Amino acid sequence: MTDAGRRNVRDLRRANRARLLRELYFSGPLSRQDLISATGLSSASVSNVAADLIEAGVVVEAGAVESEGGRPRILLRVDTERFPVVGIDVGETRIRVERFDLGLHEQASADIPVDAARPDPGRIVAGIVAGLGAVTAGAARVLGVGIGVPGIVQHEPSAVVHGQTVGWDALPLEELLRAHTDLPLFVDNGAATMGQAELWFGAGPATDSAVFLLIGSGIGATLIADGAVLRGSTTSAGEWGHTNVEIGGRRCRCGARGCLEAYVGAEAVIARYHETPGAMPLDARNEEQALARIVALAQGGAVVGGGAEGTAAAGGGGAAGGGGAAGGVAGAAGGGGAAGAGRAAGAADGVTAAGAGGVPGAGAADAARGRSAARGVGAADAGGAGAGSTAGAAGGAGAGRGARAWGGADARDAAGSAGAVGGANAAGAWGAGSEASAASEAARAVLEETALRIGVGIANLVNLFNPRRVIIGGWAGLTMAPLLPSIRDAAQAHALRLPFSQTSIELGALGPDAVARGAATLPVAAFLASGGEGLAPGAARSAS
């Protein structure tokens, strides 16, 4: 056989392994008969490939099911407990590093603060290396490391980051990291990794047309068309934050004026609040806490010292931001729900408190189902006891529709019997008019404009791309979850009727660590594409 012939046989075998492995990863456990139907491979091919994967330790038997008139069918599944991967979210206020098993169950995590207004590349690299060392100490061989970053990522062939808003001009991030690790590295834009996480495990499984919005210090989007990510000729598609919404408007961090990010990114929302008459000092340690306190003020709650990360803790009668918000920011589920249990962006991670420990179940498909169930209706206009809407609003039994325009009857209903922002003791929660303090009025005004501009930005996406779903994530997007009904109203008012009528606007299901979790899917995707053959240490790897 010629060398070309041998390569063709190897390539075909690898393609068959990859097809089988992906089916088991996303839909397993499955029998060999199930795999024949799902993949279209012959019985002999499935048997041979399955035997190879079992011998390699990638696939294991997972019990048996009865068959009609024959022997029980042996089920197969991916051994997700092996081959750990690491996902890293390089944010503008901190670096989040998490180690997962192959099924994306979290095993270890570390947070490294980022203090500089324009993050210094040397400190970023040092922070990534420190976090990587912390989460991999004593771990089995790590399959690969995925990194989500702020900025446009190009592969030349190693990853170079163009982060105009943070002062990174063609930063050779992969090359800088290569001096410290020989692990396979995969680098992509943070909005893209968040989108992939939601697509695999969260709000978007089986979605072939969607837009995933990341709202944090800055904002971005991942565009899904015909089931594939739209990247553009320079991989910069999805820079939603730098679409112009105000000719000659506010100065954006990118240097232009009137960008959407200059109005609705967390940094911009906080700045606009401080510029508004009646605003009060927020006394916050970071952007996450500052934004949460603005949300608490808009809801009429008293801003007092909260838990480890945040304010506005939800649940049974406490003041907004009261003690017990164990890391919650703009906290969440009413009626005695999982108040303030979430990390960083508050009870947005009430999702993880409620379902499957915040990690995928026995298989990836189970994870998606578990998370969907965990998040209740997944929107600020959730109703019913313990609905547990993400990051914020809906209260306890009989909670009504969400915080429409931060006042009036709908808003009072949204407070619910157990209180979206501390319940009975938060006097005048969601109050209106003269009852509200000047600071609360200022917060409401800023957030009303924020909801309007986000809604108009979404309307533009609906008109341009006609997505079936628009999913809002990112720590700031989840913290501002009570704005969701107003965002929907604004989008409806500015979008064409037909496409909008077929589009849902909802919150992401994975909470504030979706960027890191999505980054971890990058080495997992490469592993699946390789047919489970592994990734060569030290190789220059990049996101597909």
PDB file of C-alpha atoms in Angstrom, residues 32-170:
ATOM      1  CA  ARG A  32     -23.768  -0.454  19.556  1.00  0.00           C
ATOM      2  CA  GLN A  33     -27.095  -0.826  17.758  1.00  0.00           C
ATOM      3  CA  ASP A  34     -27.967   2.769  18.670  1.00  0.00           C
ATOM      4  CA  LEU A  35     -24.615   3.900  17.286  1.00  0.00           C
ATOM      5  CA  ILE A  36     -25.210   2.119  13.980  1.00  0.00           C
ATOM      6  CA  SER A  37     -28.474   4.026  13.562  1.00  0.00           C
ATOM      7  CA  ALA A  38     -27.066   7.364  14.733  1.00  0.00           C
ATOM      8  CA  THR A  39     -23.818   7.374  12.745  1.00  0.00           C
ATOM      9  CA  GLY A  40     -24.739   5.433   9.612  1.00  0.00           C
ATOM     10  CA  LEU A  41     -21.625   3.284  10.050  1.00  0.00           C
ATOM     11  CA  SER A  42     -21.742  -0.439   9.384  1.00  0.00           C
ATOM     12  CA  SER A  43     -22.076  -2.951  12.201  1.00  0.00           C
ATOM     13  CA  ALA A  44     -18.483  -4.081  11.654  1.00  0.00           C
ATOM     14  CA  SER A  45     -17.154  -0.501  11.726  1.00  0.00           C
ATOM     15  CA  VAL A  46     -19.021   0.308  14.923  1.00  0.00           C
ATOM     16  CA  SER A  47     -17.771  -2.868  16.602  1.00  0.00           C
ATOM     17  CA  ASN A  48     -14.160  -2.232  15.558  1.00  0.00           C
ATOM     18  CA  VAL A  49     -14.166   1.447  16.501  1.00  0.00           C
ATOM     19  CA  ALA A  50     -15.883   0.770  19.831  1.00  0.00           C
ATOM     20  CA  ALA A  51     -13.289  -1.888  20.627  1.00  0.00           C
ATOM     21  CA  ASP A  52     -10.483   0.573  19.825  1.00  0.00           C
ATOM     22  CA  LEU A  53     -11.983   3.263  22.060  1.00  0.00           C
ATOM     23  CA  ILE A  54     -12.518   0.819  24.929  1.00  0.00           C
ATOM     24  CA  GLU A  55      -8.940  -0.430  24.635  1.00  0.00           C
ATOM     25  CA  ALA A  56      -7.698   3.182  24.708  1.00  0.00           C
ATOM     26  CA  GLY A  57      -9.640   3.815  27.914  1.00  0.00           C
ATOM     27  CA  VAL A  58     -11.727   6.558  26.326  1.00  0.00           C
ATOM     28  CA  VAL A  59     -15.002   4.609  26.342  1.00  0.00           C
ATOM     29  CA  VAL A  60     -16.324   2.228  29.013  1.00  0.00           C
ATOM     30  CA  GLU A  61     -19.296  -0.087  29.319  1.00  0.00           C
ATOM     31  CA  ALA A  62     -22.215   1.386  31.258  1.00  0.00           C
ATOM     32  CA  GLY A  63     -24.607  -1.451  32.000  1.00  0.00           C
ATOM     33  CA  ALA A  64     -27.165  -3.064  29.754  1.00  0.00           C
ATOM     34  CA  VAL A  65     -30.738  -2.628  28.572  1.00  0.00           C
ATOM     35  CA  GLU A  66     -33.244  -5.261  27.546  1.00  0.00           C
ATOM     36  CA  SER A  67     -33.767  -5.813  23.849  1.00  0.00           C
ATOM     37  CA  GLU A  68     -36.763  -7.253  22.048  1.00  0.00           C
ATOM     38  CA  GLY A  69     -36.348 -10.998  21.788  1.00  0.00           C
ATOM     39  CA  GLY A  70     -32.576 -11.054  22.081  1.00  0.00           C
ATOM     40  CA  ARG A  71     -29.655 -10.633  24.421  1.00  0.00           C
ATOM     41  CA  PRO A  72     -29.454  -7.449  26.523  1.00  0.00           C
ATOM     42  CA  ARG A  73     -27.714  -4.600  24.743  1.00  0.00           C
ATOM     43  CA  ILE A  74     -24.516  -3.359  26.347  1.00  0.00           C
ATOM     44  CA  LEU A  75     -24.436   0.412  26.762  1.00  0.00           C
ATOM     45  CA  LEU A  76     -21.300   2.453  26.118  1.00  0.00           C
ATOM     46  CA  ARG A  77     -20.346   5.900  27.383  1.00  0.00           C
ATOM     47  CA  VAL A  78     -17.338   8.208  27.340  1.00  0.00           C
ATOM     48  CA  ASP A  79     -15.197   7.863  30.467  1.00  0.00           C
ATOM     49  CA  THR A  80     -15.585  11.504  31.466  1.00  0.00           C
ATOM     50  CA  GLU A  81     -13.652  11.076  34.707  1.00  0.00           C
ATOM     51  CA  ARG A  82     -10.402  10.832  32.799  1.00  0.00           C
ATOM     52  CA  PHE A  83      -8.505  13.456  30.832  1.00  0.00           C
ATOM     53  CA  PRO A  84      -8.970  16.701  32.805  1.00  0.00           C
ATOM     54  CA  VAL A  85      -9.134  19.999  30.932  1.00  0.00           C
ATOM     55  CA  VAL A  86      -8.711  23.598  32.060  1.00  0.00           C
ATOM     56  CA  GLY A  87     -10.834  26.602  31.126  1.00  0.00           C
ATOM     57  CA  ILE A  88      -9.687  30.175  31.752  1.00  0.00           C
ATOM     58  CA  ASP A  89     -11.713  33.382  31.613  1.00  0.00           C
ATOM     59  CA  VAL A  90      -9.372  36.354  31.219  1.00  0.00           C
ATOM     60  CA  GLY A  91     -11.710  39.089  32.398  1.00  0.00           C
ATOM     61  CA  GLU A  92     -11.034  42.755  32.923  1.00  0.00           C
ATOM     62  CA  THR A  93     -11.472  42.550  36.700  1.00  0.00           C
ATOM     63  CA  ARG A  94     -10.177  39.038  37.379  1.00  0.00           C
ATOM     64  CA  ILE A  95      -8.863  35.847  35.828  1.00  0.00           C
ATOM     65  CA  ARG A  96     -11.007  32.799  36.516  1.00  0.00           C
ATOM     66  CA  VAL A  97      -9.232  29.426  36.153  1.00  0.00           C
ATOM     67  CA  GLU A  98     -11.158  26.151  36.458  1.00  0.00           C
ATOM     68  CA  ARG A  99     -10.193  22.511  36.046  1.00  0.00           C
ATOM     69  CA  PHE A 100     -12.874  20.143  34.786  1.00  0.00           C
ATOM     70  CA  ASP A 101     -13.080  16.489  33.923  1.00  0.00           C
ATOM     71  CA  LEU A 102     -13.934  15.577  30.351  1.00  0.00           C
ATOM     72  CA  GLY A 103     -17.647  15.863  31.129  1.00  0.00           C
ATOM     73  CA  LEU A 104     -17.129  19.447  32.323  1.00  0.00           C
ATOM     74  CA  HIS A 105     -17.662  18.666  36.012  1.00  0.00           C
ATOM     75  CA  GLU A 106     -15.668  21.263  37.935  1.00  0.00           C
ATOM     76  CA  GLN A 107     -12.803  19.806  39.964  1.00  0.00           C
ATOM     77  CA  ALA A 108     -10.842  22.873  41.094  1.00  0.00           C
ATOM     78  CA  SER A 109     -10.859  26.631  40.622  1.00  0.00           C
ATOM     79  CA  ALA A 110      -8.826  29.750  41.320  1.00  0.00           C
ATOM     80  CA  ASP A 111      -9.500  33.488  40.978  1.00  0.00           C
ATOM     81  CA  ILE A 112      -6.714  35.991  40.351  1.00  0.00           C
ATOM     82  CA  PRO A 113      -7.663  39.683  40.678  1.00  0.00           C
ATOM     83  CA  VAL A 114      -6.832  42.059  37.834  1.00  0.00           C
ATOM     84  CA  ASP A 115      -6.357  45.523  39.283  1.00  0.00           C
ATOM     85  CA  ALA A 116      -5.136  47.612  36.380  1.00  0.00           C
ATOM     86  CA  ALA A 117      -7.614  49.712  34.412  1.00  0.00           C
ATOM     87  CA  ARG A 118      -5.864  48.538  31.236  1.00  0.00           C
ATOM     88  CA  PRO A 119      -4.562  45.059  32.093  1.00  0.00           C
ATOM     89  CA  ASP A 120      -0.789  44.739  31.750  1.00  0.00           C
ATOM     90  CA  PRO A 121       0.070  41.736  29.526  1.00  0.00           C
ATOM     91  CA  GLY A 122       2.896  40.643  31.809  1.00  0.00           C
ATOM     92  CA  ARG A 123       0.581  40.518  34.815  1.00  0.00           C
ATOM     93  CA  ILE A 124      -2.086  38.734  32.800  1.00  0.00           C
ATOM     94  CA  VAL A 125       0.389  36.039  31.757  1.00  0.00           C
ATOM     95  CA  ALA A 126       1.654  35.723  35.333  1.00  0.00           C
ATOM     96  CA  GLY A 127      -1.922  35.433  36.596  1.00  0.00           C
ATOM     97  CA  ILE A 128      -2.790  32.735  34.065  1.00  0.00           C
ATOM     98  CA  VAL A 129       0.351  30.777  34.942  1.00  0.00           C
ATOM     99  CA  ALA A 130      -0.334  31.087  38.683  1.00  0.00           C
ATOM    100  CA  GLY A 131      -3.932  29.979  38.295  1.00  0.00           C
ATOM    101  CA  LEU A 132      -2.952  27.120  36.027  1.00  0.00           C
ATOM    102  CA  GLY A 133      -0.429  25.909  38.578  1.00  0.00           C
ATOM    103  CA  ALA A 134      -2.993  26.120  41.372  1.00  0.00           C
ATOM    104  CA  VAL A 135      -5.683  24.058  39.650  1.00  0.00           C
ATOM    105  CA  THR A 136      -3.414  21.423  38.084  1.00  0.00           C
ATOM    106  CA  ALA A 137      -1.317  20.658  41.161  1.00  0.00           C
ATOM    107  CA  GLY A 138      -1.593  16.932  41.834  1.00  0.00           C
ATOM    108  CA  ALA A 139      -3.979  16.389  38.914  1.00  0.00           C
ATOM    109  CA  ALA A 140      -3.723  13.702  36.283  1.00  0.00           C
ATOM    110  CA  ARG A 141      -2.322  14.561  32.868  1.00  0.00           C
ATOM    111  CA  VAL A 142      -4.214  17.595  31.586  1.00  0.00           C
ATOM    112  CA  LEU A 143      -5.569  17.184  28.086  1.00  0.00           C
ATOM    113  CA  GLY A 144      -5.424  20.874  27.174  1.00  0.00           C
ATOM    114  CA  VAL A 145      -6.086  24.444  28.264  1.00  0.00           C
ATOM    115  CA  GLY A 146      -8.742  26.715  26.767  1.00  0.00           C
ATOM    116  CA  ILE A 147      -8.566  30.484  27.265  1.00  0.00           C
ATOM    117  CA  GLY A 148     -11.295  33.066  26.653  1.00  0.00           C
ATOM    118  CA  VAL A 149      -9.966  36.610  26.213  1.00  0.00           C
ATOM    119  CA  PRO A 150     -11.324  40.126  25.602  1.00  0.00           C
ATOM    120  CA  GLY A 151     -10.538  40.989  22.009  1.00  0.00           C
ATOM    121  CA  ILE A 152     -10.197  39.598  18.510  1.00  0.00           C
ATOM    122  CA  VAL A 153      -8.136  36.400  18.270  1.00  0.00           C
ATOM    123  CA  GLN A 154      -6.160  35.504  15.171  1.00  0.00           C
ATOM    124  CA  HIS A 155      -3.936  32.461  14.690  1.00  0.00           C
ATOM    125  CA  GLU A 156      -0.688  33.264  12.878  1.00  0.00           C
ATOM    126  CA  PRO A 157      -0.269  30.280  13.504  1.00  0.00           C
ATOM    127  CA  SER A 158      -0.152  30.804  17.276  1.00  0.00           C
ATOM    128  CA  ALA A 159      -2.819  32.886  18.995  1.00  0.00           C
ATOM    129  CA  VAL A 160      -2.451  36.669  18.788  1.00  0.00           C
ATOM    130  CA  VAL A 161      -4.952  38.899  20.621  1.00  0.00           C
ATOM    131  CA  HIS A 162      -6.068  42.291  19.328  1.00  0.00           C
ATOM    132  CA  GLY A 163      -7.665  43.864  22.401  1.00  0.00           C
ATOM    133  CA  GLN A 164      -8.201  47.467  21.412  1.00  0.00           C
ATOM    134  CA  THR A 165     -10.341  48.322  24.445  1.00  0.00           C
ATOM    135  CA  VAL A 166      -7.728  47.026  26.899  1.00  0.00           C
ATOM    136  CA  GLY A 167      -4.654  48.316  25.074  1.00  0.00           C
ATOM    137  CA  TRP A 168      -3.460  45.010  23.611  1.00  0.00           C
ATOM    138  CA  ASP A 169      -2.100  45.498  20.105  1.00  0.00           C
ATOM    139  CA  ALA A 170      -1.316  42.115  18.517  1.00  0.00           C
TER     140      ALA A 170
END
